Structures are given as C-alpha cells and as structure tokens.
mmCIF file of C-alpha atoms in Angstrom:
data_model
loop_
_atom_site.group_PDB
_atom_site.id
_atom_site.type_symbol
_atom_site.label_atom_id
_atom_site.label_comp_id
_atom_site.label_asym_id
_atom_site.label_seq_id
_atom_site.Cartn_x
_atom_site.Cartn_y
_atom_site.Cartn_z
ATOM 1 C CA UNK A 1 0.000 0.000 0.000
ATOM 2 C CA UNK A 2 1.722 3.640 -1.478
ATOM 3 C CA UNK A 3 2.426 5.930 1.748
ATOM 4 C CA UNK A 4 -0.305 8.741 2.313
ATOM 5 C CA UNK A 5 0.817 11.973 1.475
ATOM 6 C CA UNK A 6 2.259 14.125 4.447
ATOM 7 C CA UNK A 7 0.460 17.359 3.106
ATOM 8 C CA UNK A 8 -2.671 18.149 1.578
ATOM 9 C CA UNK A 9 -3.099 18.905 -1.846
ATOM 10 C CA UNK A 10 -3.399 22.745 -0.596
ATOM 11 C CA UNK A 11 -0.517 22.381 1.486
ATOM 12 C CA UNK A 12 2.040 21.130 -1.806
ATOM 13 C CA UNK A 13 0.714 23.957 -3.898
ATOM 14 C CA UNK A 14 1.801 26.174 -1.245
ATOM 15 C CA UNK A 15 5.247 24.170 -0.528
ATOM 16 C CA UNK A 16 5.637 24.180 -4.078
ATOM 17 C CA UNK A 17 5.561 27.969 -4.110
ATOM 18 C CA UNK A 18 7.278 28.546 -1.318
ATOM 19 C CA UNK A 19 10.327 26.543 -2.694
ATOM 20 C CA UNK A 20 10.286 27.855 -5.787
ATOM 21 C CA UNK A 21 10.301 31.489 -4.290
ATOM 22 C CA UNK A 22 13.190 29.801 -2.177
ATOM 23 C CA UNK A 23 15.375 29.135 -5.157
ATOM 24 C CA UNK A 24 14.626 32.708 -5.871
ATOM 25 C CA UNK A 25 16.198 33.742 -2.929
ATOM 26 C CA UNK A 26 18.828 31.712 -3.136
ATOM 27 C CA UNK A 27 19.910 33.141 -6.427
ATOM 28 C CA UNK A 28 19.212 36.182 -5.683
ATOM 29 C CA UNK A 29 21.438 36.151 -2.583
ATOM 30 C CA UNK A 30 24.496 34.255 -4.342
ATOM 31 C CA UNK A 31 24.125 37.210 -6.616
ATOM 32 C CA UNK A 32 24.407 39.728 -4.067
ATOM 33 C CA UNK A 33 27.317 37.996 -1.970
ATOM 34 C CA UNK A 34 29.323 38.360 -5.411
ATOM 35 C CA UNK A 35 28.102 41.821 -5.531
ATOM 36 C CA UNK A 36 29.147 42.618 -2.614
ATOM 37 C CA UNK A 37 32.782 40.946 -2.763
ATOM 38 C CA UNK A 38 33.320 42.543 -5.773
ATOM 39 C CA UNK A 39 32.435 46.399 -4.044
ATOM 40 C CA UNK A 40 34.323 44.525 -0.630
ATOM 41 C CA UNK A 41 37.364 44.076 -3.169
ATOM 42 C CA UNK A 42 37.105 47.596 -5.324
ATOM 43 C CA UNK A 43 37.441 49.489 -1.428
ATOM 44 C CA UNK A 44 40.030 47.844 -0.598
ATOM 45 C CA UNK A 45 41.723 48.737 -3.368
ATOM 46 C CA UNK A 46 40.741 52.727 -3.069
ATOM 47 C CA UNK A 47 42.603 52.315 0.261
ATOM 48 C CA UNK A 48 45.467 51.280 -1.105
ATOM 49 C CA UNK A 49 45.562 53.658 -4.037
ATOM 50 C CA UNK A 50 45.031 56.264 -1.209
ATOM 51 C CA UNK A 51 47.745 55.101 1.219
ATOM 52 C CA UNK A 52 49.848 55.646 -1.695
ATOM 53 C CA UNK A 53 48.651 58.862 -2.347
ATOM 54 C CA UNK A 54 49.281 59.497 1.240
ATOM 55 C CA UNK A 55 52.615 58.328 0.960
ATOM 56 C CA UNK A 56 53.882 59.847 -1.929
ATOM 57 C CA UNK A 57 52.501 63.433 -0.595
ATOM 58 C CA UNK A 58 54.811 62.954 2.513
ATOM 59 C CA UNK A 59 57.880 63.512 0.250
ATOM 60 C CA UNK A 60 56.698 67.419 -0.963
ATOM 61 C CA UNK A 61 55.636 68.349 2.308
ATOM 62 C CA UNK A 62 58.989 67.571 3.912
ATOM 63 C CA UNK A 63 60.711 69.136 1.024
ATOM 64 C CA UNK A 64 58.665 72.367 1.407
ATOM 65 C CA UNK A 65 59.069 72.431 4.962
ATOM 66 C CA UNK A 66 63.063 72.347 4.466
ATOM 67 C CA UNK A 67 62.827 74.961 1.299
ATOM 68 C CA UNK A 68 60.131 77.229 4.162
ATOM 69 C CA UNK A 69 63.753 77.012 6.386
ATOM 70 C CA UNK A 70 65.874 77.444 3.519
ATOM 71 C CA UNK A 71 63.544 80.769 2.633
ATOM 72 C CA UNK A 72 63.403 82.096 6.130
ATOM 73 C CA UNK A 73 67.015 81.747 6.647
ATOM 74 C CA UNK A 74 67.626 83.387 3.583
ATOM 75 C CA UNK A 75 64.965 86.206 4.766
ATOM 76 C CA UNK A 76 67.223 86.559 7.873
ATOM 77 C CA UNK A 77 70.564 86.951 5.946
ATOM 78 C CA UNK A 78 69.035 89.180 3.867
ATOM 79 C CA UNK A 79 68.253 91.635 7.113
ATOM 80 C CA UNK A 80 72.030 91.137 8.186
ATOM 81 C CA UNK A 81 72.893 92.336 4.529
ATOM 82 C CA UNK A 82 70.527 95.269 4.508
ATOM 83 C CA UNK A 83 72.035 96.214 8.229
ATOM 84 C CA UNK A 84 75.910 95.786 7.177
ATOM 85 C CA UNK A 85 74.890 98.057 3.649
ATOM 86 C CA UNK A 86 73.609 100.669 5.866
ATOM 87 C CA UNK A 87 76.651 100.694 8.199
ATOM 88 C CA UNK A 88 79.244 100.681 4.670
ATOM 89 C CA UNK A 89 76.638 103.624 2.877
ATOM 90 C CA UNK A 90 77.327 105.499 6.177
ATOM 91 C CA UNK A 91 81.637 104.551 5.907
ATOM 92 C CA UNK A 92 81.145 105.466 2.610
ATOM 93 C CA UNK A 93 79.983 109.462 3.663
ATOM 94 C CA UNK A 94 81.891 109.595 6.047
ATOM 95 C CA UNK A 95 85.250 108.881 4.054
ATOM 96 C CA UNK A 96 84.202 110.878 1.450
ATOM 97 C CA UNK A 97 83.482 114.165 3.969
ATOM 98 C CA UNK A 98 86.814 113.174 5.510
ATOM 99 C CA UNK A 99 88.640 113.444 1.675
ATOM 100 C CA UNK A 100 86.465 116.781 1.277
ATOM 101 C CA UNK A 101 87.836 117.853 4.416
ATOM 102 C CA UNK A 102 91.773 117.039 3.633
ATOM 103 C CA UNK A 103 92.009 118.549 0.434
ATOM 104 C CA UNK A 104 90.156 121.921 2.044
ATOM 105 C CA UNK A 105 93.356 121.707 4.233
ATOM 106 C CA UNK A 106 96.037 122.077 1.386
ATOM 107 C CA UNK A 107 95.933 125.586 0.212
ATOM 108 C CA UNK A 108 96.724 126.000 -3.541
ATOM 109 C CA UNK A 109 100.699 126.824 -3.558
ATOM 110 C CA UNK A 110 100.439 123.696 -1.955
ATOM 111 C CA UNK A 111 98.912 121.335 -4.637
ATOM 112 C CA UNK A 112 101.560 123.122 -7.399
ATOM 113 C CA UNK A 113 102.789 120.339 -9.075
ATOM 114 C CA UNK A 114 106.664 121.283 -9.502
ATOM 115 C CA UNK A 115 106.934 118.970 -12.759
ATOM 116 C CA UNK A 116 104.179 121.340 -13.805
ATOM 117 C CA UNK A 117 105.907 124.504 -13.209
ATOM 118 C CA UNK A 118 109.204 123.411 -14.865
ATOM 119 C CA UNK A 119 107.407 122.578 -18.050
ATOM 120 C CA UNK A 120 106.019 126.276 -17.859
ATOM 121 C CA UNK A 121 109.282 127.919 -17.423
ATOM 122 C CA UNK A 122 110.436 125.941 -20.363
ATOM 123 C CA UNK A 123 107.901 126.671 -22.561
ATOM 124 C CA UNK A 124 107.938 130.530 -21.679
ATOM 125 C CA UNK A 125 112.172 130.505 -22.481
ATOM 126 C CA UNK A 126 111.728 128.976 -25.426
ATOM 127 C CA UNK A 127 108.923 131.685 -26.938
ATOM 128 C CA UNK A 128 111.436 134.601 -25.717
ATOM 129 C CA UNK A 129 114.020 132.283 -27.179
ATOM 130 C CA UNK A 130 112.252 131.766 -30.914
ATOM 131 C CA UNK A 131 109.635 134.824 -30.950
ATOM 132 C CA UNK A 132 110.218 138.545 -31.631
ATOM 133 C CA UNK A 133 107.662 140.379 -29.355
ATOM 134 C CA UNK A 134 107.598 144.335 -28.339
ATOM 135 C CA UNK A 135 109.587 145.400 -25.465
ATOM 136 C CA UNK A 136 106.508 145.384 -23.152
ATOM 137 C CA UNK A 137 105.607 142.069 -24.153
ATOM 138 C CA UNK A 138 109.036 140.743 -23.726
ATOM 139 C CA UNK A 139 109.016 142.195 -20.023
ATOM 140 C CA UNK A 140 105.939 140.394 -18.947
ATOM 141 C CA UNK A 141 107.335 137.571 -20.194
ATOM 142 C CA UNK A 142 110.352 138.054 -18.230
ATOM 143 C CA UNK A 143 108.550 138.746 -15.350
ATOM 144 C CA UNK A 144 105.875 135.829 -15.579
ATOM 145 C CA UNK A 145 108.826 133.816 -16.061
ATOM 146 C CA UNK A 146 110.544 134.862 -12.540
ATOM 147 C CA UNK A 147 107.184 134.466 -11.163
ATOM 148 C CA UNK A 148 107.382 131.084 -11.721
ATOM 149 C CA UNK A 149 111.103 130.562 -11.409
ATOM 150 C CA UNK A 150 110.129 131.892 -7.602
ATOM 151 C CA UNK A 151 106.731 129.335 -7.335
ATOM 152 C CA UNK A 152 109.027 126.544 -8.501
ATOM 153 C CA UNK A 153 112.134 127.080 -5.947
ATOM 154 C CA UNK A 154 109.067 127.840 -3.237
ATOM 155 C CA UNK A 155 107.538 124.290 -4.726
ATOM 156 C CA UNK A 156 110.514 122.592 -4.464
ATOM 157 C CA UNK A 157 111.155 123.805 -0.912
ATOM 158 C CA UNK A 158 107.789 122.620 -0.207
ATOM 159 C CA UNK A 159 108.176 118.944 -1.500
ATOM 160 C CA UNK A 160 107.852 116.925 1.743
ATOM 161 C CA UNK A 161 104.836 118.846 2.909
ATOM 162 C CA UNK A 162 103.376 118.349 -0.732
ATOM 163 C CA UNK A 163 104.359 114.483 -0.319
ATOM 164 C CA UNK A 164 102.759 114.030 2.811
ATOM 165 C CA UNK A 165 99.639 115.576 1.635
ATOM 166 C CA UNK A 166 99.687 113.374 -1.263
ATOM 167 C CA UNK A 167 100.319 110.176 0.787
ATOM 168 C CA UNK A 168 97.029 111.787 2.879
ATOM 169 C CA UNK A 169 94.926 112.480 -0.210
ATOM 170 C CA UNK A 170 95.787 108.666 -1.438
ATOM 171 C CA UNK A 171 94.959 106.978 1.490
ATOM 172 C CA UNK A 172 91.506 108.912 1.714
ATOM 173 C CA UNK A 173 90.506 108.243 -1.640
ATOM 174 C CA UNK A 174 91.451 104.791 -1.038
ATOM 175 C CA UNK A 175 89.428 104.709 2.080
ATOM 176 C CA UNK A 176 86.646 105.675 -0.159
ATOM 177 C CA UNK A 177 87.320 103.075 -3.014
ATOM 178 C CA UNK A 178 87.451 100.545 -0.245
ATOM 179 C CA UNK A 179 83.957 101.418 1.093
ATOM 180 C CA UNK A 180 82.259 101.779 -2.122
ATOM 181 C CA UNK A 181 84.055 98.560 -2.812
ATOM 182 C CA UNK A 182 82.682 96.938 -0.215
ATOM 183 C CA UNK A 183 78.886 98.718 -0.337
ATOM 184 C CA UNK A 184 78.844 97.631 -4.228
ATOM 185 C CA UNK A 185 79.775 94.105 -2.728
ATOM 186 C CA UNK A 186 76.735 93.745 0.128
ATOM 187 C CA UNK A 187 74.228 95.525 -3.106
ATOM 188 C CA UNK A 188 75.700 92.546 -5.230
ATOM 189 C CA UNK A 189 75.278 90.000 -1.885
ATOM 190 C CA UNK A 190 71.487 91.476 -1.432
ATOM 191 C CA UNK A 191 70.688 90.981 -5.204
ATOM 192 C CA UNK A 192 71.785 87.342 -5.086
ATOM 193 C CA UNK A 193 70.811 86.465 -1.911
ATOM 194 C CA UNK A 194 67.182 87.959 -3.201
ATOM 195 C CA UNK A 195 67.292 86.094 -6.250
ATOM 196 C CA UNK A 196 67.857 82.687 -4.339
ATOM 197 C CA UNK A 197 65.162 83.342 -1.439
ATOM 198 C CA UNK A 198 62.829 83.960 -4.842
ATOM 199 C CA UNK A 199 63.207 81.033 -6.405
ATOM 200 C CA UNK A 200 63.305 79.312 -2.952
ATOM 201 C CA UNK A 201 59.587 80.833 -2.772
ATOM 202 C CA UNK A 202 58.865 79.647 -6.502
ATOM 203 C CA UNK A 203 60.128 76.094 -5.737
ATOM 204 C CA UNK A 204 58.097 76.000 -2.992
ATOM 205 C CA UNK A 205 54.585 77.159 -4.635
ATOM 206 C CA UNK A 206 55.685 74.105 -7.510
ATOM 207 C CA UNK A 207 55.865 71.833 -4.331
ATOM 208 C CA UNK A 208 52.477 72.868 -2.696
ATOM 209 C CA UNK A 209 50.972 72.895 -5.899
ATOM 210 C CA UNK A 210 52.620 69.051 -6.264
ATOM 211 C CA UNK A 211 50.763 68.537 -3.217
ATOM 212 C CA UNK A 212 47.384 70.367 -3.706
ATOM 213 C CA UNK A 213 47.245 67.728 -6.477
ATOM 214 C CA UNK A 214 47.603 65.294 -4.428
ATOM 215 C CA UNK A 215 45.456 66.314 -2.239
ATOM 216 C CA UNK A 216 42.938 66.538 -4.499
ATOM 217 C CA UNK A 217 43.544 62.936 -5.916
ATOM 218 C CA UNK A 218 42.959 61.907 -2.125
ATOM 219 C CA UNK A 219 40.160 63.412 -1.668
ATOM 220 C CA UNK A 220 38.666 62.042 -5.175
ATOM 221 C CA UNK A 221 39.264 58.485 -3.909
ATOM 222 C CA UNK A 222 37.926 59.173 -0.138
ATOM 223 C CA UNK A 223 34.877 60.042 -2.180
ATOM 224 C CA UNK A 224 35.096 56.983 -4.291
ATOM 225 C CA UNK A 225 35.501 55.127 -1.232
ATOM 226 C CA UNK A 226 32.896 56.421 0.497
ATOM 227 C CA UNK A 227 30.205 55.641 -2.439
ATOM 228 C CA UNK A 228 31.803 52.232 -2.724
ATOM 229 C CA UNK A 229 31.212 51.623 1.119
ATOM 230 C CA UNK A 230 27.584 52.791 0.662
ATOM 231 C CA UNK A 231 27.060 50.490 -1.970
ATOM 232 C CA UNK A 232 28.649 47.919 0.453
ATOM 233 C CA UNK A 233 26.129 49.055 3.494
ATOM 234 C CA UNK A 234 23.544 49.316 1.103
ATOM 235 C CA UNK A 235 24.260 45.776 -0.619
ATOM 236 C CA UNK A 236 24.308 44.380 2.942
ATOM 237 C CA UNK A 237 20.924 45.852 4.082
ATOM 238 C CA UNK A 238 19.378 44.317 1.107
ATOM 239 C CA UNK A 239 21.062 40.676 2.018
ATOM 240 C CA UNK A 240 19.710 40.694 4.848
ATOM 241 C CA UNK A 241 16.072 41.683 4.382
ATOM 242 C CA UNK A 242 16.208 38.964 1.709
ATOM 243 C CA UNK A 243 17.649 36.787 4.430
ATOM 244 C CA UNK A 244 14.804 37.261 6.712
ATOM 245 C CA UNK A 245 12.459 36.787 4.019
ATOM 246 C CA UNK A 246 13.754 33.385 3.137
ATOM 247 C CA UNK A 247 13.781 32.756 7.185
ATOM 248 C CA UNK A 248 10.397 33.445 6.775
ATOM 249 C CA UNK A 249 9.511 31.359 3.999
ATOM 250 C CA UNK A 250 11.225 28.820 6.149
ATOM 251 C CA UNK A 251 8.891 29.311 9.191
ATOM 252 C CA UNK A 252 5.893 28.900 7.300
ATOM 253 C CA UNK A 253 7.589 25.466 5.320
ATOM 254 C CA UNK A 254 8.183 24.608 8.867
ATOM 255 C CA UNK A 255 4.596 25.218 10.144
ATOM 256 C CA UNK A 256 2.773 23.807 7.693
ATOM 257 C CA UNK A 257 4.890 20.800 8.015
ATOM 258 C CA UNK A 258 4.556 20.413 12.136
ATOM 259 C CA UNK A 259 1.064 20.750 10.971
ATOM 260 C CA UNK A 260 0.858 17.723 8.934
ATOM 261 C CA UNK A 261 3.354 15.725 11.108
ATOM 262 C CA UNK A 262 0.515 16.722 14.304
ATOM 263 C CA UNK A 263 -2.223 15.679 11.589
ATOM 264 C CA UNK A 264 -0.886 12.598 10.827
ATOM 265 C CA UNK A 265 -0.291 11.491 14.170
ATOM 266 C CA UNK A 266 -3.697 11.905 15.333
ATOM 267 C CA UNK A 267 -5.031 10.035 12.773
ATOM 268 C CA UNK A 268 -2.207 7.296 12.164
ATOM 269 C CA UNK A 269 -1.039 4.693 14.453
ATOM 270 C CA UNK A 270 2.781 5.493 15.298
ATOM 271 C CA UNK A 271 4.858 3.583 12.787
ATOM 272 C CA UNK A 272 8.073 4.243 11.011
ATOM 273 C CA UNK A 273 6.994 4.652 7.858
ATOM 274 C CA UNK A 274 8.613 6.394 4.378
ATOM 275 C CA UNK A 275 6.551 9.218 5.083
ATOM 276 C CA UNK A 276 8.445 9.489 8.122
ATOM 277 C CA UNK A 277 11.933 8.927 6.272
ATOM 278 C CA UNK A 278 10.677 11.980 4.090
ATOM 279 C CA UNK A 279 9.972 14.242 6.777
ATOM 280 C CA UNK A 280 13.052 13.792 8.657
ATOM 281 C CA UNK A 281 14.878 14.202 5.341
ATOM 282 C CA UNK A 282 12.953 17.687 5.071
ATOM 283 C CA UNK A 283 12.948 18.539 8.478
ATOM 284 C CA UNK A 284 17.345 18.449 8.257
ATOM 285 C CA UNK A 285 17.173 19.966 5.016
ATOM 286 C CA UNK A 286 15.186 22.560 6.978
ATOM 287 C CA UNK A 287 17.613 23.005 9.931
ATOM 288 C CA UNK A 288 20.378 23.377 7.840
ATOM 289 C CA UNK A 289 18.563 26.351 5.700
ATOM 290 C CA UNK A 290 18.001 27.991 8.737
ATOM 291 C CA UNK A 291 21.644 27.347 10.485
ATOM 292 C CA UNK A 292 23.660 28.989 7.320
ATOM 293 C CA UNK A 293 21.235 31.545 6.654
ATOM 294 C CA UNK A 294 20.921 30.490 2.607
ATOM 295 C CA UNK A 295 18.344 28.124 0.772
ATOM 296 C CA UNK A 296 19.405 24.987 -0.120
ATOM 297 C CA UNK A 297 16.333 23.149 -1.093
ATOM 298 C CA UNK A 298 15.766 21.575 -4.431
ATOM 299 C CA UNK A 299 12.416 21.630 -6.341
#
C-alpha cells in the first residue's frame, strides 16, 4: 500500500511555491554575496591607491618644509645684509666728507705740481728764445717767467709737505674706493641672496601645488571610497532583508509541516513509515537552511 501523502493537496501547492520562491532567494542572494565581494574588493583597493597617495605626498611636504627654512634663513641673511649696507653707505659718507675735508686743508701753492711749473718755465724761455715780441711784451714775459722761477724754488722747498699731503689724499681716496668697494659688494650679496630666497619661494609654490594635487587625488578616492562603502552598506541591508524573508519562507515550510506531522499522528497509528523517512529528510534539510542563513532546497 503507497504511503499517504504528508500534506494536503493545498498544502504542496503552497510548498511548491514557497520553494520555488526559495530558489529565488537563493539566487538572488548568491548574486548579491558576489556583488558585494566585488564592491568589498574595489574598497580595498581605493585604500590602497590612497595610502599611496598618502605616501607619496609625505615627500613634498617635507621638502617644502626644508625649502620654508631654507627661505626664512635666507629672509634673515638678507636683514644682516641690509644692516651691514647701511653701516658701509654710512663709511662710505663719512670717508668721502673726511677726503672733502683734507684737500680743504692744502691751500693752492700747496697742490703746485713742480713737474708742472718746470714745463712752464720751459715753454715761456723757449717763446722769448724763438719769438720777436715788443719790449713790453718781452718784459711780462720776463717777469711771468721769474714768477714762476720763484713758485718753482718755493715748490721745491715745499716737496715733503706736498708728499705728505699726497700720501694723505691717497689713502683717503682709497678709504673711499674701499667702502664703495665693499657697499657695491653687500648691493651685489642682497641681489643674489634675493634672487635665491625667490626662487626658494617659486620652488616652494611648484611643491604645494605638487601637493594640492595630491590632495585633491585623495580626496577624489575618499569620495570613491565612500560611495563604494555605501554600496557595500547598502548591498548588505538588502542581504539581509532577503535573508529574513527566506527565514520566513522557512517558518511557514516549517509550520505547515509540524502541521501535517501533528495531523498525521492523530489520525495514524505510530509507525516508522517512508513518510516518516521523508519528513526527517525535510525537516534536516530545513535546519540546515536555517543554520547557514541560505536556501538549499531543491524543487
């Protein structure tokens, strides 16, 4: 004699369904956990992209904070220049009032240049020499050159007071070469040292701007991330409603069942029976849906 049915007609129309919306679910959800690996996977690699990011951005920030060193340093020599240029410009008046000063000092029989004179008396006997002139003309030549015969001997009698102004004069206006010298130097220092602190400033805009790049590139995949992860939560939320629909679906295959089984008892003696074979079988297949959470079931 075949084995009676364990549900009623009803009852397999709805088990029927009920699997079949099973297998659904269980496609549905294999789907999603590849789905969801897949986004798990693309995040992970963001992160690394970005600790790269992050890593290669240390390198311009620790070369602009040495160049922000280099530049302030430079700023600071720059002030020592400017203070030593304002010290020479002021050595540089003050020898050249002090050369003023000496040659005020020398009065002008003083400064005659005997070479000078001797070249004049030589020139004025040779034109009374070589030239007829008038008498008059003749005696103020005469008498220009005694003139200068006297400034000569009076020149000549002067010569150590003459050389010692000279060494004076020298030595002032070599004072003053020496501190224009050395004011042209610090202008030339300032200029250079200018220059240098300039394109200390220009390497450091290239760096920030190095790094504003990158910072933009890390923000780009933050964002990326952060829809990936959303798609992640959001991926998740939907596993799990689908989860605890299929748990549902599982509760009622599980009702209706302890239904039957209750059914059947009352109105069968207690037997081992295939019927009983088959709901065991059903019953584990059951326990095992609901202990991983994913259908299982065949048709």
């Amino acid at each position: 004699m075949p084995p009676r049915p364990l549900l009623s007609d009803e009852a397999e129309r709805d088990e029927r369904e009920d699997q079949s919306r099973l297998r659904a679910i269980d496609s549905r959800l294999d789907s999603l956990y590849r789905k969801r690996q897949d986004l798990i996977a693309e995040m992970r690699q963001l992160s690394s992209e970005q600790k790269a990011l992050y890593d290669r951005r240390q390198a311009p920030q620790v070369e602009v904070e040495r160049l922000y060193d280099e530049h302030g340093a430079l700023g600071q020599k720059i002030a020592g220049i400017r203070n030593q240029r304002e010290r020479a410009r002021k050595e540089v008046d003050e020898a050249v009032i002090l050369l003023r000063e000496l040659k005020l000092t020398f009065s002008p029989g003083e400064r005659v240049n005997p070479e000078r004179l001797r070249r004049e008396i030589a020139d004025l006997e040779l034109r009374q020499q070589t030239r007829a002139v008038s008498i008059e003309d003749e005696n103020a030549l005469i008498a220009l050159l005694r003139q200068r015969t006297k400034e000569l001997k009076e020149a000549e009698g002067r010569s150590t007071v003459v050389a010692e102004h000279e060494r004076q004069r020298k030595e002032a206006e070599q004072r003053v070469a020496a501190a224009r010298a050395k004011l042209d130097g610090l202008a030339r220092e300032m200029a250079e040292t200018r220059t240098l602190r300039d394109s200390r400033m220009g390497e450091i805009r290239a760096k920030l701007e190095a790094a504003g790049g990158l910072v933009a590139e890390l923000r780009a995949k933050g964002r990326a991330r952060a829809e990936v992860m959303a798609k992640v939560d959001a991926t998740s939320r939907e596993i799990m409603e689908i989860e605890r629909e299929g748990r549902k679906i599982l509760g009622q295959i599980r009702s209706r069942r302890d239904e039957a089984r209750r059914t059947l008892r009352t109105y069968t003696r207690p037997r081992r029976t295939s019927e009983d074979i088959l709901e065991s079988t059903a019953e584990a297949q059951l326990e095992e849906l609901l202990k991983h959470g994913k259908v299982t079931l065949g048709g």
